mmCIF file with all atom_site columns, C-alpha atoms in Angstrom:
data_model
loop_
_atom_site.group_PDB
_atom_site.id
_atom_site.type_symbol
_atom_site.label_atom_id
_atom_site.label_alt_id
_atom_site.label_comp_id
_atom_site.label_asym_id
_atom_site.label_entity_id
_atom_site.label_seq_id
_atom_site.pdbx_PDB_ins_code
_atom_site.Cartn_x
_atom_site.Cartn_y
_atom_site.Cartn_z
_atom_site.occupancy
_atom_site.B_iso_or_equiv
_atom_site.pdbx_formal_charge
_atom_site.auth_seq_id
_atom_site.auth_comp_id
_atom_site.auth_asym_id
_atom_site.auth_atom_id
_atom_site.pdbx_PDB_model_num
ATOM 1   C CA . MET A 1 1   ? -7.050  -34.937 -25.067 1.00 50.00 ? 101 MET A CA 1
ATOM 2   C CA . ARG A 1 2   ? -4.818  -36.077 -22.238 1.00 55.00 ? 102 ARG A CA 1
ATOM 3   C CA . VAL A 1 3   ? -1.236  -36.991 -23.042 1.00 58.00 ? 103 VAL A CA 1
ATOM 4   C CA . GLU A 1 4   ? -0.821  -40.759 -22.650 1.00 70.00 ? 104 GLU A CA 1
ATOM 5   C CA . ARG A 1 5   ? 2.942   -40.676 -23.159 1.00 82.00 ? 105 ARG A CA 1
ATOM 6   C CA . LYS A 1 6   ? 5.283   -37.722 -22.992 1.00 90.00 ? 106 LYS A CA 1
ATOM 7   C CA . PRO A 1 7   ? 7.712   -37.361 -25.875 1.00 93.00 ? 107 PRO A CA 1
ATOM 8   C CA . GLU A 1 8   ? 11.432  -37.714 -25.333 1.00 94.00 ? 108 GLU A CA 1
ATOM 9   C CA . ILE A 1 9   ? 14.305  -36.158 -27.242 1.00 95.00 ? 109 ILE A CA 1
ATOM 10  C CA . GLY A 1 10  ? 14.863  -38.146 -30.439 1.00 95.00 ? 110 GLY A CA 1
ATOM 11  C CA . ASP A 1 11  ? 11.248  -39.382 -30.750 1.00 95.00 ? 111 ASP A CA 1
ATOM 12  C CA . THR A 1 12  ? 9.670   -39.178 -34.195 1.00 96.00 ? 112 THR A CA 1
ATOM 13  C CA . MET A 1 13  ? 6.320   -37.420 -34.216 1.00 96.00 ? 113 MET A CA 1
ATOM 14  C CA . PHE A 1 14  ? 3.778   -36.500 -36.892 1.00 96.00 ? 114 PHE A CA 1
ATOM 15  C CA . HIS A 1 15  ? 1.839   -33.275 -37.334 1.00 96.00 ? 115 HIS A CA 1
ATOM 16  C CA . VAL A 1 16  ? -0.341  -31.588 -39.941 1.00 96.00 ? 116 VAL A CA 1
ATOM 17  C CA . CYS A 1 17  ? 0.895   -28.691 -42.102 1.00 94.00 ? 117 CYS A CA 1
ATOM 18  C CA . GLU A 1 18  ? -1.160  -26.488 -44.377 1.00 92.00 ? 118 GLU A CA 1
ATOM 19  C CA . HIS A 1 19  ? 0.242   -26.233 -47.908 1.00 92.00 ? 119 HIS A CA 1
ATOM 20  C CA . LEU A 1 20  ? -0.931  -23.970 -50.737 1.00 90.00 ? 120 LEU A CA 1
ATOM 21  C CA . TYR A 1 21  ? -0.934  -25.282 -54.282 1.00 87.00 ? 121 TYR A CA 1
ATOM 22  C CA . TYR A 1 22  ? -1.959  -23.837 -57.619 1.00 87.00 ? 122 TYR A CA 1
ATOM 23  C CA . VAL A 1 23  ? -4.275  -25.317 -60.230 1.00 83.00 ? 123 VAL A CA 1
ATOM 24  C CA . PRO A 1 24  ? -3.923  -24.099 -63.817 1.00 87.00 ? 124 PRO A CA 1
ATOM 25  C CA . GLU A 1 25  ? -6.689  -21.741 -64.917 1.00 82.00 ? 125 GLU A CA 1
ATOM 26  C CA . ARG A 1 26  ? -7.574  -20.846 -61.310 1.00 80.00 ? 126 ARG A CA 1
ATOM 27  C CA . ALA A 1 27  ? -6.950  -17.363 -60.002 1.00 81.00 ? 127 ALA A CA 1
ATOM 28  C CA . ALA A 1 28  ? -6.385  -18.293 -56.364 1.00 80.00 ? 128 ALA A CA 1
ATOM 29  C CA . PRO A 1 29  ? -4.418  -21.102 -54.748 1.00 84.00 ? 129 PRO A CA 1
ATOM 30  C CA . LEU A 1 30  ? -6.064  -24.013 -52.940 1.00 83.00 ? 130 LEU A CA 1
ATOM 31  C CA . ASN A 1 31  ? -4.862  -25.460 -49.691 1.00 86.00 ? 131 ASN A CA 1
ATOM 32  C CA . GLU A 1 32  ? -4.185  -29.019 -48.690 1.00 90.00 ? 132 GLU A CA 1
ATOM 33  C CA . TYR A 1 33  ? -3.293  -30.537 -45.360 1.00 93.00 ? 133 TYR A CA 1
ATOM 34  C CA . CYS A 1 34  ? -0.159  -32.687 -45.331 1.00 94.00 ? 134 CYS A CA 1
ATOM 35  C CA . VAL A 1 35  ? 1.075   -35.069 -42.664 1.00 95.00 ? 135 VAL A CA 1
ATOM 36  C CA . CYS A 1 36  ? 4.699   -34.177 -41.878 1.00 95.00 ? 136 CYS A CA 1
ATOM 37  C CA . GLU A 1 37  ? 7.264   -36.044 -39.834 1.00 96.00 ? 137 GLU A CA 1
ATOM 38  C CA . ALA A 1 38  ? 9.487   -34.283 -37.302 1.00 97.00 ? 138 ALA A CA 1
ATOM 39  C CA . THR A 1 39  ? 11.959  -35.208 -34.570 1.00 97.00 ? 139 THR A CA 1
ATOM 40  C CA . VAL A 1 40  ? 11.835  -33.954 -30.996 1.00 97.00 ? 140 VAL A CA 1
ATOM 41  C CA . VAL A 1 41  ? 14.972  -31.905 -30.355 1.00 97.00 ? 141 VAL A CA 1
ATOM 42  C CA . GLY A 1 42  ? 14.125  -30.268 -27.037 1.00 95.00 ? 142 GLY A CA 1
ATOM 43  C CA . PHE A 1 43  ? 11.643  -28.668 -24.709 1.00 95.00 ? 143 PHE A CA 1
ATOM 44  C CA . LEU A 1 44  ? 10.982  -25.041 -23.826 1.00 93.00 ? 144 LEU A CA 1
ATOM 45  C CA . LYS A 1 45  ? 9.773   -24.349 -20.297 1.00 93.00 ? 145 LYS A CA 1
ATOM 46  C CA . GLY A 1 46  ? 8.010   -21.192 -19.290 1.00 89.00 ? 146 GLY A CA 1
ATOM 47  C CA . GLY A 1 47  ? 4.437   -20.830 -18.076 1.00 90.00 ? 147 GLY A CA 1
ATOM 48  C CA . TYR A 1 48  ? 3.873   -24.153 -19.866 1.00 91.00 ? 148 TYR A CA 1
ATOM 49  C CA . THR A 1 49  ? 6.112   -26.697 -21.594 1.00 92.00 ? 149 THR A CA 1
ATOM 50  C CA . GLU A 1 50  ? 6.538   -26.677 -25.359 1.00 94.00 ? 150 GLU A CA 1
ATOM 51  C CA . VAL A 1 51  ? 7.808   -29.568 -27.448 1.00 96.00 ? 151 VAL A CA 1
ATOM 52  C CA . LYS A 1 52  ? 10.434  -28.362 -29.921 1.00 96.00 ? 152 LYS A CA 1
ATOM 53  C CA . LEU A 1 53  ? 10.440  -30.311 -33.212 1.00 97.00 ? 153 LEU A CA 1
ATOM 54  C CA . VAL A 1 54  ? 12.522  -30.105 -36.386 1.00 97.00 ? 154 VAL A CA 1
ATOM 55  C CA . GLY A 1 55  ? 11.334  -31.670 -39.626 1.00 96.00 ? 155 GLY A CA 1
ATOM 56  C CA . LYS A 1 56  ? 10.673  -31.093 -43.298 1.00 95.00 ? 156 LYS A CA 1
ATOM 57  C CA . ASN A 1 57  ? 7.770   -28.857 -44.313 1.00 93.00 ? 157 ASN A CA 1
ATOM 58  C CA . PRO A 1 58  ? 5.589   -29.740 -47.355 1.00 92.00 ? 158 PRO A CA 1
ATOM 59  C CA . GLY A 1 59  ? 8.085   -27.888 -49.566 1.00 90.00 ? 159 GLY A CA 1
ATOM 60  C CA . GLY A 1 60  ? 10.913  -30.172 -48.402 1.00 91.00 ? 160 GLY A CA 1
ATOM 61  C CA . PHE A 1 61  ? 12.830  -27.673 -46.238 1.00 95.00 ? 161 PHE A CA 1
ATOM 62  C CA . ASN A 1 62  ? 13.913  -28.262 -42.628 1.00 95.00 ? 162 ASN A CA 1
ATOM 63  C CA . THR A 1 63  ? 11.680  -26.208 -40.355 1.00 95.00 ? 163 THR A CA 1
ATOM 64  C CA . PRO A 1 64  ? 11.406  -25.800 -36.570 1.00 97.00 ? 164 PRO A CA 1
ATOM 65  C CA . TYR A 1 65  ? 7.989   -26.364 -34.976 1.00 96.00 ? 165 TYR A CA 1
ATOM 66  C CA . HIS A 1 66  ? 6.723   -25.746 -31.451 1.00 96.00 ? 166 HIS A CA 1
ATOM 67  C CA . TYR A 1 67  ? 3.680   -27.346 -29.808 1.00 95.00 ? 167 TYR A CA 1
ATOM 68  C CA . LYS A 1 68  ? 2.375   -27.138 -26.275 1.00 94.00 ? 168 LYS A CA 1
ATOM 69  C CA . MET A 1 69  ? 2.753   -30.364 -24.325 1.00 93.00 ? 169 MET A CA 1
ATOM 70  C CA . ALA A 1 70  ? -1.051  -30.332 -23.962 1.00 91.00 ? 170 ALA A CA 1
ATOM 71  C CA . GLU A 1 71  ? -1.365  -30.555 -27.779 1.00 93.00 ? 171 GLU A CA 1
ATOM 72  C CA . VAL A 1 72  ? 0.394   -33.945 -27.916 1.00 93.00 ? 172 VAL A CA 1
ATOM 73  C CA . GLY A 1 73  ? -2.369  -36.312 -28.967 1.00 92.00 ? 173 GLY A CA 1
ATOM 74  C CA . SER A 1 74  ? -4.567  -33.581 -30.464 1.00 93.00 ? 174 SER A CA 1
ATOM 75  C CA . LYS A 1 75  ? -2.298  -31.657 -32.896 1.00 94.00 ? 175 LYS A CA 1
ATOM 76  C CA . VAL A 1 76  ? 0.959   -33.616 -32.835 1.00 95.00 ? 176 VAL A CA 1
ATOM 77  C CA . PHE A 1 77  ? 0.974   -37.423 -32.745 1.00 94.00 ? 177 PHE A CA 1
ATOM 78  C CA . PHE A 1 78  ? 3.227   -40.432 -32.261 1.00 95.00 ? 178 PHE A CA 1
ATOM 79  C CA . ASP A 1 79  ? 1.764   -42.238 -35.313 1.00 93.00 ? 179 ASP A CA 1
ATOM 80  C CA . ALA A 1 80  ? 1.023   -41.061 -38.856 1.00 93.00 ? 180 ALA A CA 1
ATOM 81  C CA . ARG A 1 81  ? -2.478  -42.575 -38.956 1.00 93.00 ? 181 ARG A CA 1
ATOM 82  C CA . SER A 1 82  ? -3.715  -40.347 -36.109 1.00 93.00 ? 182 SER A CA 1
ATOM 83  C CA . ALA A 1 83  ? -2.236  -37.307 -37.833 1.00 94.00 ? 183 ALA A CA 1
ATOM 84  C CA . ALA A 1 84  ? -3.980  -38.347 -41.070 1.00 94.00 ? 184 ALA A CA 1
ATOM 85  C CA . LYS A 1 85  ? -7.331  -38.530 -39.240 1.00 94.00 ? 185 LYS A CA 1
ATOM 86  C CA . TYR A 1 86  ? -6.739  -34.994 -37.937 1.00 95.00 ? 186 TYR A CA 1
ATOM 87  C CA . ALA A 1 87  ? -5.783  -33.816 -41.450 1.00 94.00 ? 187 ALA A CA 1
ATOM 88  C CA . GLU A 1 88  ? -9.009  -35.350 -42.806 1.00 93.00 ? 188 GLU A CA 1
ATOM 89  C CA . SER A 1 89  ? -11.078 -33.433 -40.245 1.00 93.00 ? 189 SER A CA 1
ATOM 90  C CA . LEU A 1 90  ? -9.322  -30.175 -41.205 1.00 92.00 ? 190 LEU A CA 1
ATOM 91  C CA . THR A 1 91  ? -9.881  -30.870 -44.909 1.00 89.00 ? 191 THR A CA 1
ATOM 92  C CA . VAL A 1 92  ? -13.591 -31.592 -44.436 1.00 90.00 ? 192 VAL A CA 1
ATOM 93  C CA . TYR A 1 93  ? -13.973 -28.407 -42.389 1.00 89.00 ? 193 TYR A CA 1
ATOM 94  C CA . ALA A 1 94  ? -12.160 -26.342 -45.035 1.00 87.00 ? 194 ALA A CA 1
ATOM 95  C CA . GLU A 1 95  ? -14.320 -27.784 -47.814 1.00 85.00 ? 195 GLU A CA 1
ATOM 96  C CA . GLN A 1 96  ? -17.504 -27.036 -45.903 1.00 85.00 ? 196 GLN A CA 1
ATOM 97  C CA . HIS A 1 97  ? -16.622 -23.528 -44.744 1.00 83.00 ? 197 HIS A CA 1
ATOM 98  C CA . TRP A 1 98  ? -14.016 -21.982 -47.041 1.00 76.00 ? 198 TRP A CA 1
ATOM 99  C CA . ASN A 1 99  ? -14.279 -23.666 -50.410 1.00 70.00 ? 199 ASN A CA 1
ATOM 100 C CA . TRP A 1 100 ? -16.737 -21.407 -52.249 1.00 69.00 ? 200 TRP A CA 1
ATOM 101 C CA . ALA A 1 101 ? -15.914 -22.798 -55.694 1.00 63.00 ? 201 ALA A CA 1
ATOM 102 C CA . GLY A 1 102 ? -16.904 -26.333 -54.699 1.00 69.00 ? 202 GLY A CA 1
ATOM 103 C CA . THR A 1 103 ? -13.603 -27.891 -55.764 1.00 74.00 ? 203 THR A CA 1
ATOM 104 C CA . GLN A 1 104 ? -12.592 -30.916 -53.726 1.00 79.00 ? 204 GLN A CA 1
ATOM 105 C CA . LEU A 1 105 ? -9.252  -30.353 -52.009 1.00 83.00 ? 205 LEU A CA 1
ATOM 106 C CA . ARG A 1 106 ? -6.371  -32.768 -52.475 1.00 83.00 ? 206 ARG A CA 1
ATOM 107 C CA . ARG A 1 107 ? -5.846  -35.405 -49.803 1.00 87.00 ? 207 ARG A CA 1
ATOM 108 C CA . PRO A 1 108 ? -2.158  -36.403 -49.847 1.00 87.00 ? 208 PRO A CA 1
ATOM 109 C CA . TYR A 1 109 ? -2.612  -38.394 -46.615 1.00 88.00 ? 209 TYR A CA 1
ATOM 110 C CA . LYS A 1 110 ? -5.285  -40.781 -47.972 1.00 87.00 ? 210 LYS A CA 1
ATOM 111 C CA . ASP A 1 111 ? -2.827  -43.707 -48.188 1.00 86.00 ? 211 ASP A CA 1
ATOM 112 C CA . LEU A 1 112 ? -2.162  -43.368 -44.449 1.00 86.00 ? 212 LEU A CA 1
ATOM 113 C CA . LEU A 1 113 ? -5.876  -43.700 -43.737 1.00 83.00 ? 213 LEU A CA 1
ATOM 114 C CA . ARG A 1 114 ? -6.149  -46.868 -45.843 1.00 82.00 ? 214 ARG A CA 1
ATOM 115 C CA . GLU A 1 115 ? -3.304  -48.659 -44.107 1.00 68.00 ? 215 GLU A CA 1
ATOM 116 C CA . GLN A 1 116 ? -4.444  -51.354 -41.713 1.00 55.00 ? 216 GLN A CA 1
ATOM 117 C CA . SER A 1 117 ? -2.557  -52.189 -38.564 1.00 51.00 ? 217 SER A CA 1
ATOM 118 C CA . PRO A 1 118 ? -0.827  -55.632 -38.423 1.00 51.00 ? 218 PRO A CA 1
ATOM 119 C CA . ASP A 1 119 ? -3.265  -56.736 -35.697 1.00 47.00 ? 219 ASP A CA 1
ATOM 120 C CA . ILE A 1 120 ? -6.238  -56.308 -38.022 1.00 44.00 ? 220 ILE A CA 1
ATOM 121 C CA . GLU A 1 121 ? -4.572  -57.957 -41.022 1.00 45.00 ? 221 GLU A CA 1
ATOM 122 C CA . GLY A 1 122 ? -3.616  -61.028 -39.017 1.00 41.00 ? 222 GLY A CA 1
ATOM 123 C CA . GLY A 1 123 ? -0.017  -60.179 -38.143 1.00 40.00 ? 223 GLY A CA 1
ATOM 124 C CA . ALA A 1 124 ? 1.285   -59.617 -41.669 1.00 39.00 ? 224 ALA A CA 1
#
């Protein structure tokens, strides 16, 4: 996907993190995809440009992240709803391909998918 807008230092962006969680009476952990917020703190230039982000991981700790500029709009987003749509696609894929036990994975981003934009709700 082509980048419509390039991020600037200080912009808030959203991305998807994989998080393992345990269910009692299950031998192996399950994974969930969480939408995390991060702030642009810089850019790394080499053969291509990377966006350098710092934000909390699903465990609540500050973590640095790096994404190619070409991944803005496909793996890292300016709005949480787009990141939630990407997390939903990853969850569906994981359930179809990796979830042998048939257990439905948690969807912590589902509230972001239900939110309607003010334009649709009539400006509320």
